[in-house]
Short mmCIF file of C-alpha atoms in Angstrom, two decimals:
data_model
loop_
_atom_site.label_atom_id
_atom_site.label_comp_id
_atom_site.label_asym_id
_atom_site.label_seq_id
_atom_site.Cartn_x
_atom_site.Cartn_y
_atom_site.Cartn_z
CA UNK A 3 -14.36 60.08 -33.65
CA UNK A 4 -16.43 56.86 -33.65
CA UNK A 5 -18.59 56.44 -30.78
CA UNK A 6 -18.03 52.98 -28.67
CA UNK A 7 -20.94 50.50 -28.86
CA UNK A 8 -22.99 49.44 -26.04
CA UNK A 9 -21.14 45.87 -26.28
CA UNK A 10 -17.68 47.70 -26.21
CA UNK A 11 -18.51 49.66 -23.30
CA UNK A 12 -19.79 46.54 -21.48
CA UNK A 13 -16.72 44.42 -22.35
CA UNK A 14 -14.89 43.54 -19.17
CA UNK A 15 -11.30 44.04 -18.75
CA UNK A 16 -9.13 40.61 -18.67
CA UNK A 17 -9.22 39.17 -15.28
CA UNK A 18 -5.90 38.56 -13.64
CA UNK A 19 -4.99 34.91 -13.50
CA UNK A 20 -4.87 33.15 -10.12
CA UNK A 21 -1.59 31.92 -9.11
CA UNK A 22 -1.28 28.04 -8.33
CA UNK A 23 0.54 28.77 -5.00
CA UNK A 24 -0.90 28.87 -1.65
CA UNK A 25 -0.94 26.72 1.72
CA UNK A 26 -2.89 23.92 2.63
CA UNK A 27 -2.82 23.01 6.27
CA UNK A 28 -3.44 19.22 5.96
CA UNK A 29 -4.21 16.88 9.03
CA UNK A 30 -2.84 13.42 8.55
CA UNK A 31 -4.88 11.81 11.37
CA UNK A 32 -3.77 9.33 13.92
CA UNK A 33 -1.44 7.15 11.69
CA UNK A 34 -3.24 4.93 9.10
CA UNK A 35 -2.52 6.49 5.65
CA UNK A 36 -5.93 5.12 4.61
CA UNK A 37 -7.66 7.70 7.03
CA UNK A 38 -6.44 10.46 5.09
CA UNK A 39 -9.39 12.59 3.57
CA UNK A 40 -9.91 12.56 -0.27
CA UNK A 41 -8.99 16.34 -0.26
CA UNK A 42 -5.78 15.69 1.68
CA UNK A 43 -4.63 13.03 -0.86
CA UNK A 44 -5.28 15.22 -3.74
CA UNK A 45 -3.41 17.96 -2.29
CA UNK A 46 -0.48 15.82 -1.46
CA UNK A 47 -0.41 14.38 -5.04
CA UNK A 48 -0.25 18.15 -6.42
CA UNK A 49 2.17 19.43 -3.88
CA UNK A 50 5.56 21.16 -4.86
CA UNK A 51 6.63 21.37 -1.31
CA UNK A 52 5.70 19.49 1.73
CA UNK A 53 6.38 20.60 5.23
CA UNK A 54 6.47 17.72 7.52
CA UNK A 55 6.07 17.49 11.25
CA UNK A 56 6.64 13.92 12.13
CA UNK A 57 9.30 11.31 11.10
CA UNK A 58 6.77 9.23 9.16
CA UNK A 59 5.38 12.10 7.04
CA UNK A 60 7.78 11.78 4.26
CA UNK A 61 6.96 8.15 3.77
CA UNK A 62 3.19 8.87 3.98
CA UNK A 63 3.72 11.36 0.81
CA UNK A 64 5.62 8.88 -1.00
CA UNK A 65 2.97 6.22 -0.34
CA UNK A 66 0.34 8.53 -1.53
CA UNK A 67 1.98 9.76 -4.58
CA UNK A 68 3.16 6.24 -5.62
CA UNK A 69 -0.43 5.00 -5.46
CA UNK A 70 -1.42 8.06 -7.65
CA UNK A 71 1.18 6.88 -10.13
CA UNK A 72 -0.25 3.35 -10.23
CA UNK A 73 -3.67 4.42 -11.14
CA UNK A 74 -2.50 6.86 -13.86
CA UNK A 75 -3.08 10.31 -12.03
CA UNK A 76 -0.64 13.00 -12.90
CA UNK A 77 1.73 14.27 -10.08
CA UNK A 78 4.64 16.60 -10.06
CA UNK A 79 7.79 14.83 -10.70
CA UNK A 80 9.43 15.77 -7.51
CA UNK A 81 8.28 17.10 -4.18
CA UNK A 82 10.58 18.98 -1.91
CA UNK A 83 10.58 18.17 1.65
CA UNK A 84 11.20 20.44 4.54
CA UNK A 85 11.20 19.68 8.17
CA UNK A 86 8.64 21.64 10.12
CA UNK A 87 9.49 20.12 13.39
CA UNK A 88 13.09 20.85 14.02
CA UNK A 89 15.63 23.64 12.99
CA UNK A 90 18.90 22.91 11.45
CA UNK A 91 20.50 22.75 14.89
CA UNK A 92 18.12 19.96 15.66
CA UNK A 93 16.23 21.85 18.29
CA UNK A 94 12.28 21.79 18.11
CA UNK A 95 10.86 24.73 16.30
CA UNK A 96 8.60 27.20 18.26
CA UNK A 97 5.22 27.96 16.74
CA UNK A 98 6.52 31.37 15.38
CA UNK A 99 9.70 29.54 13.82
CA UNK A 100 7.38 27.08 12.05
CA UNK A 101 5.11 29.92 10.92
CA UNK A 102 8.18 31.80 9.15
CA UNK A 103 9.06 28.68 7.50
CA UNK A 104 5.58 28.09 5.90
CA UNK A 105 5.16 31.86 4.92
CA UNK A 106 8.77 31.81 3.43
CA UNK A 107 7.87 28.72 1.11
CA UNK A 108 4.40 30.19 0.23
CA UNK A 109 5.95 33.30 -0.79
CA UNK A 110 7.67 31.46 -3.75
CA UNK A 111 4.34 31.08 -5.52
CA UNK A 112 4.46 27.18 -5.37
CA UNK A 113 1.83 24.61 -3.75
CA UNK A 114 2.77 24.14 -0.19
CA UNK A 115 1.22 21.37 1.85
CA UNK A 116 1.72 21.90 5.66
CA UNK A 117 1.35 18.26 7.25
CA UNK A 118 0.28 18.32 10.91
CA UNK A 119 -0.37 15.15 13.05
CA UNK A 120 -4.15 14.62 13.74
CA UNK A 121 -6.08 17.66 13.04
CA UNK A 122 -4.46 21.12 12.14
CA UNK A 123 -6.72 22.99 14.74
CA UNK A 124 -6.84 20.47 17.38
CA UNK A 125 -3.96 20.53 19.90
CA UNK A 126 -1.58 21.43 17.03
CA UNK A 127 0.18 24.58 15.76
CA UNK A 128 -2.05 25.01 12.83
CA UNK A 129 -4.06 28.15 14.16
CA UNK A 130 -0.74 30.10 14.70
CA UNK A 131 0.76 29.25 11.37
CA UNK A 132 -2.47 30.08 9.47
CA UNK A 133 -2.69 33.55 11.03
CA UNK A 134 0.94 34.17 9.94
CA UNK A 135 -0.01 33.26 6.58
CA UNK A 136 -3.07 35.09 6.29
CA UNK A 137 -1.20 38.26 7.75
CA UNK A 138 1.33 37.80 4.75
CA UNK A 139 -1.83 38.02 2.28
CA UNK A 140 -1.24 34.59 1.27
CA UNK A 141 -4.18 32.07 0.44
CA UNK A 142 -4.58 29.17 2.52
CA UNK A 143 -7.09 26.15 3.24
CA UNK A 144 -7.41 24.03 6.12
CA UNK A 145 -8.05 20.16 5.76
CA UNK A 146 -9.09 18.38 8.80
CA UNK A 147 -7.81 15.13 9.95
CA UNK A 148 -9.29 12.31 11.66
CA UNK A 149 -8.77 12.81 15.35
CA UNK A 150 -7.11 10.18 17.40
CA UNK A 151 -9.60 10.75 20.20
CA UNK A 152 -12.15 8.77 18.40
CA UNK A 153 -10.00 6.88 15.91
CA UNK A 154 -7.76 5.18 18.30
CA UNK A 155 -10.42 3.71 20.46
CA UNK A 156 -12.39 2.66 17.28
CA UNK A 157 -9.44 0.82 16.02
CA UNK A 158 -9.06 -0.82 19.41
CA UNK A 159 -12.81 -2.05 19.25
CA UNK A 160 -14.08 0.27 21.97
CA UNK A 161 -17.11 2.56 21.22
CA UNK A 162 -16.80 5.87 23.18
CA UNK A 163 -20.66 6.06 23.51
CA UNK A 164 -23.39 3.66 23.40
CA UNK A 165 -27.36 3.74 24.08
CA UNK A 166 -26.48 3.12 27.80
CA UNK A 167 -23.44 5.42 28.15
CA UNK A 168 -23.99 8.62 26.07
CA UNK A 169 -21.54 11.05 27.86
CA UNK A 170 -17.78 11.28 27.21
CA UNK A 171 -15.18 13.56 28.60
CA UNK A 172 -11.71 13.89 27.03
CA UNK A 173 -8.93 15.31 29.31
CA UNK A 174 -5.46 16.40 28.23
CA UNK A 175 -3.36 15.31 31.36
CA UNK A 176 -1.22 18.02 32.05
CA UNK A 177 0.35 18.97 35.62
CA UNK A 178 -2.83 20.31 36.98
CA UNK A 179 -6.16 18.66 36.31
CA UNK A 180 -8.96 18.82 38.70
CA UNK A 181 -10.06 15.23 38.60
CA UNK A 182 -13.20 15.84 40.78
CA UNK A 183 -14.63 17.29 37.70
CA UNK A 184 -14.58 13.91 35.86
CA UNK A 185 -15.21 11.53 38.85
CA UNK A 186 -18.77 10.83 37.68
CA UNK A 187 -18.30 10.87 33.82
CA UNK A 188 -19.49 7.57 32.41
CA UNK A 189 -16.44 7.49 29.99
CA UNK A 190 -13.18 9.23 30.26
CA UNK A 191 -10.54 9.43 27.38
CA UNK A 192 -7.07 10.47 28.55
CA UNK A 193 -4.52 12.19 26.31
CA UNK A 194 -0.87 12.04 27.35
CA UNK A 195 -1.43 9.93 30.26
CA UNK A 196 1.10 6.97 30.19
CA UNK A 197 3.41 8.34 32.59
CA UNK A 198 0.79 9.69 35.07
CA UNK A 199 -1.68 6.84 35.01
CA UNK A 200 -0.71 5.49 38.32
CA UNK A 201 -1.60 8.81 39.96
CA UNK A 202 -4.49 9.53 37.95
CA UNK A 203 -5.99 6.10 38.84
CA UNK A 204 -5.27 6.66 42.78
CA UNK A 205 -7.13 10.22 42.42
CA UNK A 206 -10.06 8.59 40.62
CA UNK A 207 -10.43 5.82 43.02
CA UNK A 208 -10.16 8.15 46.00
CA UNK A 209 -13.06 10.13 44.37
CA UNK A 210 -15.24 7.24 44.55
CA UNK A 211 -14.28 5.25 41.19
CA UNK A 212 -14.40 1.44 41.66
CA UNK A 213 -11.04 -0.16 41.66
CA UNK A 214 -12.64 -2.73 39.19
CA UNK A 215 -13.49 0.01 36.50
CA UNK A 216 -12.53 -1.25 33.25
CA UNK A 217 -9.40 0.61 31.52
CA UNK A 218 -7.78 0.08 28.15
CA UNK A 219 -4.67 1.72 26.87
CA UNK A 220 -3.88 1.68 23.20
CA UNK A 221 -0.41 2.87 21.72
CA UNK A 222 0.36 3.95 18.30
CA UNK A 223 -3.11 3.35 17.47
CA UNK A 224 -4.50 2.89 13.95
CA UNK A 225 -1.05 1.43 12.88
CA UNK A 226 0.11 -2.09 12.48
CA UNK A 227 2.05 -1.51 15.45
CA UNK A 228 -1.03 -0.88 17.58
CA UNK A 229 -0.88 -2.62 21.09
CA UNK A 230 -3.91 -2.52 23.47
CA UNK A 231 -3.86 -3.63 27.02
CA UNK A 232 -7.09 -3.96 29.11
CA UNK A 233 -6.83 -3.86 32.76
CA UNK A 234 -8.81 -2.32 35.93
CA UNK A 235 -8.28 1.16 37.60
CA UNK A 236 -6.36 -0.53 40.40
CA UNK A 237 -3.93 -2.62 38.13
CA UNK A 238 -3.58 -0.42 35.09
CA UNK A 239 -0.06 1.33 36.22
CA UNK A 240 1.39 -2.14 36.97
CA UNK A 241 0.10 -3.66 33.68
CA UNK A 242 1.23 -0.82 31.67
CA UNK A 243 4.77 -1.07 33.10
CA UNK A 244 4.86 -4.80 32.54
CA UNK A 245 3.79 -4.31 28.72
CA UNK A 246 6.20 -1.36 28.42
CA UNK A 247 3.53 1.03 26.95
CA UNK A 248 5.14 4.06 25.75
CA UNK A 249 3.71 7.17 24.38
CA UNK A 250 1.80 7.99 22.10
CA UNK A 251 -1.15 6.22 23.73
CA UNK A 252 -4.94 6.94 24.43
CA UNK A 253 -6.41 5.62 27.58
CA UNK A 254 -10.32 5.08 27.99
CA UNK A 255 -11.82 4.37 31.35
CA UNK A 256 -15.39 3.01 31.77
CA UNK A 257 -17.70 0.15 31.07
CA UNK A 258 -17.39 0.59 27.32
CA UNK A 259 -14.06 -0.93 27.38
CA UNK A 260 -15.90 -4.30 28.08
CA UNK A 261 -17.19 -4.16 24.75
CA UNK A 262 -13.52 -4.66 23.10
CA UNK A 263 -14.06 -8.47 23.59
CA UNK A 264 -16.62 -8.56 20.89
CA UNK A 265 -15.83 -5.70 18.74
CA UNK A 266 -11.98 -5.90 18.55
CA UNK A 267 -11.65 -5.98 14.52
CA UNK A 268 -8.33 -4.35 13.74
CA UNK A 269 -5.86 -6.28 16.17
CA UNK A 270 -7.66 -9.62 15.17
CA UNK A 271 -7.00 -9.17 11.44
CA UNK A 272 -5.57 -12.56 10.18
CA UNK A 273 -2.04 -11.02 9.26
CA UNK A 274 -2.18 -8.30 11.73
CA UNK A 275 1.46 -6.87 12.24
CA UNK A 276 3.00 -9.59 10.09
CA UNK A 277 6.19 -8.42 8.22
CA UNK A 278 5.72 -9.81 4.90
CA UNK A 279 8.45 -10.08 2.20
CA UNK A 280 7.29 -9.33 -1.39
CA UNK A 281 9.86 -10.39 -3.93
CA UNK A 282 8.59 -9.14 -7.17
CA UNK A 283 9.35 -6.74 -9.85
CA UNK A 284 8.99 -3.22 -8.57
CA UNK A 285 6.21 -2.13 -11.13
CA UNK A 286 4.21 -5.25 -10.14
CA UNK A 287 4.32 -5.09 -6.29
CA UNK A 288 1.68 -2.36 -5.58
CA UNK A 289 -1.48 -4.56 -6.02
CA UNK A 290 -0.20 -7.37 -3.92
CA UNK A 291 1.07 -4.99 -1.26
CA UNK A 292 -2.13 -3.27 -0.94
CA UNK A 293 -3.96 -6.58 -0.59
CA UNK A 294 -1.53 -7.47 2.26
CA UNK A 295 -2.38 -4.44 4.08
CA UNK A 296 -6.14 -5.06 3.91
CA UNK A 297 -5.47 -8.10 6.05
CA UNK A 298 -3.20 -6.15 8.49
CA UNK A 299 0.04 -7.25 7.00
CA UNK A 300 3.26 -5.09 6.65
CA UNK A 301 4.57 -5.55 3.13
CA UNK A 302 8.26 -4.91 2.47
CA UNK A 303 8.91 -4.84 -1.25
CA UNK A 304 12.31 -6.12 -2.45
CA UNK A 305 12.63 -6.24 -6.14
CA UNK A 306 14.31 -9.59 -7.40
CA UNK A 307 13.51 -9.08 -11.23
CA UNK A 308 14.31 -6.05 -13.27
CA UNK A 309 12.54 -5.74 -16.46
CA UNK A 310 14.68 -4.52 -19.31
CA UNK A 311 14.31 -4.06 -23.14
CA UNK A 312 15.41 -6.65 -25.49
CA UNK A 313 19.25 -6.69 -26.50
CA UNK A 314 18.24 -6.62 -29.95
CA UNK A 315 15.00 -4.44 -30.61
CA UNK A 316 14.90 -5.09 -34.47
CA UNK A 317 12.82 -8.31 -34.02
CA UNK A 318 10.24 -6.33 -32.04
CA UNK A 319 10.24 -3.40 -34.43
CA UNK A 320 9.75 -5.81 -37.27
CA UNK A 321 6.81 -7.38 -35.53
CA UNK A 322 5.01 -4.06 -34.84
CA UNK A 323 5.39 -3.08 -38.37
CA UNK A 324 3.84 -6.33 -39.38
CA UNK A 325 1.01 -5.83 -36.98
CA UNK A 326 0.12 -2.22 -38.58
CA UNK A 327 0.35 -3.82 -42.08
CA UNK A 328 -2.04 -6.65 -41.36
CA UNK A 329 0.32 -9.53 -41.09
CA UNK A 330 -1.27 -11.01 -37.81
CA UNK A 331 -4.92 -12.57 -37.19
CA UNK A 332 -4.05 -12.48 -33.33
CA UNK A 333 -1.74 -10.99 -30.85
CA UNK A 334 -1.35 -12.97 -27.51
CA UNK A 335 -0.39 -11.20 -24.47
CA UNK A 336 0.99 -13.65 -21.73
CA UNK A 337 1.87 -10.88 -18.97
CA UNK A 338 1.09 -7.22 -17.97
CA UNK A 339 4.80 -6.65 -18.88
CA UNK A 340 4.22 -7.87 -22.44
CA UNK A 341 1.35 -5.35 -22.87
CA UNK A 342 3.61 -2.64 -21.35
CA UNK A 343 6.51 -3.24 -23.93
CA UNK A 344 4.34 -3.35 -26.84
CA UNK A 345 2.50 -0.06 -25.68
CA UNK A 346 6.04 1.50 -25.09
CA UNK A 347 6.90 0.41 -28.80
CA UNK A 348 3.77 1.81 -30.25
CA UNK A 349 4.47 5.27 -28.32
CA UNK A 350 7.96 5.19 -29.83
CA UNK A 351 6.35 5.12 -33.44
CA UNK A 352 3.73 7.44 -32.51
CA UNK A 353 1.08 4.82 -32.89
CA UNK A 354 -2.23 4.26 -30.57
CA UNK A 355 -4.74 1.61 -29.99
CA UNK A 356 -6.21 2.39 -33.70
CA UNK A 357 -3.41 0.14 -35.08
CA UNK A 358 -5.30 -2.93 -33.59
CA UNK A 359 -8.19 -2.62 -35.81
CA UNK A 360 -9.16 -5.95 -37.21
CA UNK A 361 -6.79 -7.86 -34.88
CA UNK A 362 -7.88 -10.27 -32.48
CA UNK A 363 -6.55 -10.00 -28.86
CA UNK A 364 -6.06 -12.83 -26.26
CA UNK A 365 -4.83 -12.14 -22.65
CA UNK A 366 -3.74 -15.04 -20.40
CA UNK A 367 -5.59 -13.84 -17.52
CA UNK A 368 -7.68 -11.24 -16.01
CA UNK A 369 -4.80 -9.10 -14.85
CA UNK A 370 -3.37 -8.87 -18.25
CA UNK A 371 -6.98 -8.08 -19.81
CA UNK A 372 -7.25 -5.34 -17.50
CA UNK A 373 -3.85 -3.96 -18.58
CA UNK A 374 -5.21 -4.13 -22.21
CA UNK A 375 -8.44 -2.49 -21.18
CA UNK A 376 -6.39 0.43 -19.73
CA UNK A 377 -5.24 0.93 -23.18
CA UNK A 378 -8.56 1.29 -24.57
CA UNK A 379 -8.86 -2.22 -25.92
CA UNK A 380 -10.87 -5.34 -25.03
CA UNK A 381 -9.45 -8.68 -25.06
CA UNK A 382 -11.20 -11.28 -27.46
CA UNK A 383 -10.05 -14.44 -25.74
CA UNK A 384 -9.51 -14.85 -21.95
CA UNK A 385 -9.27 -18.36 -20.47
CA UNK A 386 -12.46 -19.66 -19.08
CA UNK A 387 -10.72 -22.01 -16.79
CA UNK A 388 -7.02 -21.94 -15.49
CA UNK A 389 -5.55 -18.58 -16.09
CA UNK A 390 -2.30 -19.79 -17.80
CA UNK A 391 -0.66 -20.61 -21.04
CA UNK A 392 -2.49 -24.04 -20.62
CA UNK A 393 -5.83 -22.39 -20.10
CA UNK A 394 -5.36 -20.10 -22.79
CA UNK A 395 -4.80 -23.11 -25.40
CA UNK A 396 -7.76 -24.94 -23.90
CA UNK A 397 -10.00 -22.05 -25.35
CA UNK A 398 -7.95 -21.03 -28.29
CA UNK A 399 -9.63 -21.97 -31.75
CA UNK A 400 -8.05 -24.24 -34.23
CA UNK A 401 -7.03 -22.47 -37.55
CA UNK A 402 -9.73 -22.67 -40.05
CA UNK A 403 -8.86 -21.70 -43.62
CA UNK A 404 -12.41 -20.61 -44.56
CA UNK A 405 -12.88 -18.39 -41.57
CA UNK A 406 -9.39 -17.09 -40.75
CA UNK A 407 -7.90 -14.98 -43.49
CA UNK A 408 -4.43 -15.05 -41.89
CA UNK A 409 -2.94 -17.92 -39.96
CA UNK A 410 -0.22 -15.94 -38.00
CA UNK A 411 -0.01 -15.11 -34.39
CA UNK A 412 2.02 -12.34 -32.73
CA UNK A 413 3.41 -13.34 -29.44
CA UNK A 414 5.48 -10.81 -27.55
CA UNK A 415 6.83 -12.38 -24.47
CA UNK A 416 9.85 -12.51 -21.94
CA UNK A 417 13.28 -14.06 -23.11
CA UNK A 418 12.76 -16.66 -20.42
CA UNK A 419 9.30 -17.72 -21.53
CA UNK A 420 8.55 -21.50 -22.03
CA UNK A 421 7.75 -22.99 -25.40
CA UNK A 422 4.41 -24.78 -24.36
CA UNK A 423 2.18 -21.89 -25.82
CA UNK A 424 3.99 -21.79 -29.01
CA UNK A 425 3.94 -25.62 -29.57
CA UNK A 426 0.35 -25.86 -28.56
CA UNK A 427 -0.67 -23.04 -31.05
CA UNK A 428 1.35 -24.80 -34.01
CA UNK A 429 -0.37 -27.91 -33.14
CA UNK A 430 -3.94 -25.98 -33.59
CA UNK A 431 -2.58 -24.98 -37.07
CA UNK A 432 -1.21 -21.43 -36.29
CA UNK A 433 2.00 -19.97 -37.10
CA UNK A 434 3.58 -17.95 -34.42
CA UNK A 435 6.19 -15.21 -34.45
CA UNK A 436 7.55 -15.71 -30.83
CA UNK A 437 9.15 -12.35 -30.08
CA UNK A 438 11.17 -11.22 -27.32
CA UNK A 439 9.32 -8.05 -25.95
CA UNK A 440 11.47 -7.67 -22.80
CA UNK A 441 13.93 -9.37 -20.76
CA UNK A 442 13.78 -10.51 -17.13
CA UNK A 443 17.16 -10.14 -15.24
CA UNK A 444 18.26 -10.47 -11.73
CA UNK A 445 17.95 -7.46 -9.52
CA UNK A 446 20.68 -5.98 -7.33
CA UNK A 447 20.90 -7.38 -3.86
CA UNK A 448 18.72 -5.78 -1.15
CA UNK A 449 20.33 -3.72 1.63
CA UNK A 450 22.11 -5.70 4.24
CA UNK A 451 19.71 -5.25 7.09
CA UNK A 452 17.05 -6.65 4.61
CA UNK A 453 19.28 -9.73 3.73
CA UNK A 454 19.85 -10.08 7.58
CA UNK A 455 16.32 -9.94 8.41
CA UNK A 456 15.56 -12.63 5.55
CA UNK A 457 18.16 -14.98 6.97
CA UNK A 458 17.32 -14.50 10.70
CA UNK A 459 13.55 -15.03 10.46
CA UNK A 460 12.52 -11.39 11.25
CA UNK A 461 10.02 -11.67 8.19
CA UNK A 462 6.91 -13.55 9.12
CA UNK A 463 5.86 -14.65 5.51
CA UNK A 464 7.42 -14.28 2.03
CA UNK A 465 5.15 -14.49 -0.99
CA UNK A 466 6.39 -15.87 -4.17
CA UNK A 467 4.69 -15.37 -7.40
CA UNK A 468 6.75 -17.15 -9.88
CA UNK A 469 9.48 -19.53 -10.04
CA UNK A 470 12.03 -16.79 -11.01
CA UNK A 471 11.22 -14.76 -7.64
CA UNK A 472 12.35 -17.87 -5.68
CA UNK A 473 15.46 -18.46 -7.74
CA UNK A 474 16.36 -14.74 -7.69
CA UNK A 475 15.66 -14.01 -3.94
CA UNK A 476 17.71 -16.98 -3.01
CA UNK A 477 20.28 -15.83 -5.41
CA UNK A 478 20.64 -12.24 -4.08
CA UNK A 479 19.65 -12.67 -0.49
CA UNK A 480 19.61 -16.09 0.54
CA UNK A 481 17.30 -18.75 1.85
CA UNK A 482 14.28 -17.41 4.31
CA UNK A 483 14.70 -18.50 7.76
CA UNK A 484 12.84 -21.82 8.68
CA UNK A 485 10.29 -19.96 10.83
CA UNK A 486 9.31 -17.89 7.86
CA UNK A 487 5.92 -18.89 6.35
CA UNK A 488 6.39 -19.68 2.69
CA UNK A 489 3.28 -18.87 0.34
CA UNK A 490 3.43 -19.53 -3.50
CA UNK A 491 1.14 -18.97 -6.51
CA UNK A 492 0.85 -22.24 -7.84
CA UNK A 493 2.44 -25.84 -8.25
CA UNK A 494 5.44 -24.82 -10.52
CA UNK A 495 6.54 -22.12 -8.02
CA UNK A 496 5.98 -24.49 -5.07
CA UNK A 497 8.24 -27.22 -6.98
CA UNK A 498 10.86 -24.57 -7.26
CA UNK A 499 10.76 -23.62 -3.66
CA UNK A 500 11.26 -27.10 -2.49
CA UNK A 501 14.21 -27.71 -4.96
CA UNK A 502 15.66 -24.64 -2.91
CA UNK A 503 15.07 -26.48 0.48
CA UNK A 504 12.00 -24.53 1.46
CA UNK A 505 8.72 -26.16 2.73
CA UNK A 506 5.62 -24.66 1.27
CA UNK A 507 2.99 -23.84 3.85
CA UNK A 508 0.42 -21.88 1.52
CA UNK A 509 -0.42 -22.35 -2.15
CA UNK A 510 -3.01 -20.39 -4.09
CA UNK A 511 -6.01 -22.58 -5.40
CA UNK A 512 -5.43 -20.88 -8.74
CA UNK A 513 -2.39 -18.72 -10.09
CA UNK A 514 -3.83 -15.44 -9.09
CA UNK A 515 -2.29 -12.86 -6.69
CA UNK A 516 -5.65 -12.13 -4.93
CA UNK A 517 -5.96 -15.68 -4.20
CA UNK A 518 -2.56 -15.95 -3.03
CA UNK A 519 -3.22 -13.40 -0.43
CA UNK A 520 -6.36 -14.64 0.63
CA UNK A 521 -4.83 -18.12 1.04
CA UNK A 522 -2.07 -16.63 3.25
CA UNK A 523 -4.68 -14.63 5.26
CA UNK A 524 -6.63 -17.93 5.57
CA UNK A 525 -3.44 -19.72 6.86
CA UNK A 526 -2.90 -16.72 9.49
CA UNK A 527 -6.64 -16.83 10.61
CA UNK A 528 -6.43 -20.58 11.22
CA UNK A 529 -3.06 -20.24 13.07
CA UNK A 530 -4.65 -17.39 15.28
CA UNK A 531 -7.64 -19.45 16.10
CA UNK A 532 -5.45 -22.69 17.07
CA UNK A 533 -3.52 -20.46 19.59
CA UNK A 534 -6.66 -19.09 21.09
CA UNK A 535 -8.33 -22.43 21.34
CA UNK A 536 -5.22 -24.01 22.91
CA UNK A 537 -5.06 -20.88 25.34
CA UNK A 538 -1.82 -19.60 24.27
CA UNK A 539 -0.97 -15.96 23.62
CA UNK A 540 -1.15 -15.10 19.89
CA UNK A 541 2.34 -14.60 18.44
CA UNK A 542 3.70 -13.86 14.94
CA UNK A 543 5.92 -16.57 13.02
CA UNK A 544 8.77 -14.26 13.64
CA UNK A 545 8.34 -14.56 17.34
CA UNK A 546 9.06 -18.23 17.29
CA UNK A 547 12.39 -19.66 16.09
CA UNK A 548 12.27 -23.55 15.88
CA UNK A 549 15.77 -24.70 15.69
CA UNK A 550 15.00 -27.52 13.08
CA UNK A 551 11.87 -26.83 10.56
CA UNK A 552 11.20 -26.66 7.00
CA UNK A 553 14.68 -27.64 5.82
CA UNK A 554 14.61 -31.01 3.56
CA UNK A 555 16.82 -33.76 4.47
#
């Protein structure tokens, strides 16, 4: 018998592998998806099952996972949604019933995210559900959410405390509240007070509160539907009825409300609440939509162009083989779609970025250069001036027999690309292989409600990023209503819009998506300032329907 060595005796037994399942109780905050915590976003991206509580939670999950796909993060292909708010009979679930739903899913060994509005452990069923999960011996974690108590007033431009007002009381307005306890509180934050605000105001005034005490009521706070009315204790009930304020809403009572006049920042965004039509290819709409949201807009993406492979792939196959064999001195990318098409062809052949060794790369603009960089490559030439084919030609070097061993350029482009770039390169002494890398075809018409909204002026603005988006939108959905603000990316697109009977209100100074959105925001800001200066209420373009505007004679 051999004696075990000390090392053998000390060797630990293999540790059991941890299962990927478990439950995460995630607070979604007051409504703005950008207020989700970093941890909440990561868990939603990785979830197998999401148990929702509010109607908007499914859309929230789709937005988060779509953003992850844009930046290249891995997500599970599909996510399963379960309604944690209502049962199959349509009746609201009790805390116990919700807990059973959560435990049942967790026992499957999958990653479960239980979404709860606001914070999971504040006025929510999170504690009861977490206890049930713990009792079942299942691991869980709690991800706090931003509370509406502080977030909604902040989005309304109302600080709850200042150096002069350092006390605040938060009251959930049930049937029985002893208001004498709060008569002297400098600042009151009322939850669930919309239906009772008249009686509450009377009781506070009877306890000695001044009838002129400032009051603000904010509904659906932190969303682009946010609405804030400011009033006084004696008039808030009448003003809330006149404004048709409905729950959910947060009410703030106290002198801090007066600071809203200087600190209102969200509802004063230049495109606040504007419904903006984004007619682009589905793959390219994310960055534009995100920029619109930064200015308070509500983008609605309507694909008008579908990017398809070329009908005959042999030309592209031959060009890629020539690239690998050293046939070209340059490759010129004139769009992000061109980069994507070549990259997909490389993956089809099992090639990677090393095949570009010794090849010079040109990009028509910064966006295309960024797509090239995401591939691990660097563009050797990007226009120093106008980011267009003309700008590219301005900086393109002439062919030099002494310096350039090869005089051929690979130009992968769309099937409808113009010939200007090819002609310009030929004039500079280069030979071009102008290859159809992808086709752009008209997308299917949008749903009937969207078509109706376009024609009847329910959109406040539409942003056109190319002439083809103008032609295709009009072709599949009809002309935008005369009240809709028309924003275009450049002169060529403006000309096409005018040819279709549309008056252009906004044009980007350069053909760049960011500049296009900034120009539209500048238009919105100037429009708002003009209304305020005239003493008029601030309205959106869709609120006004002039009978005769924008149509060309």
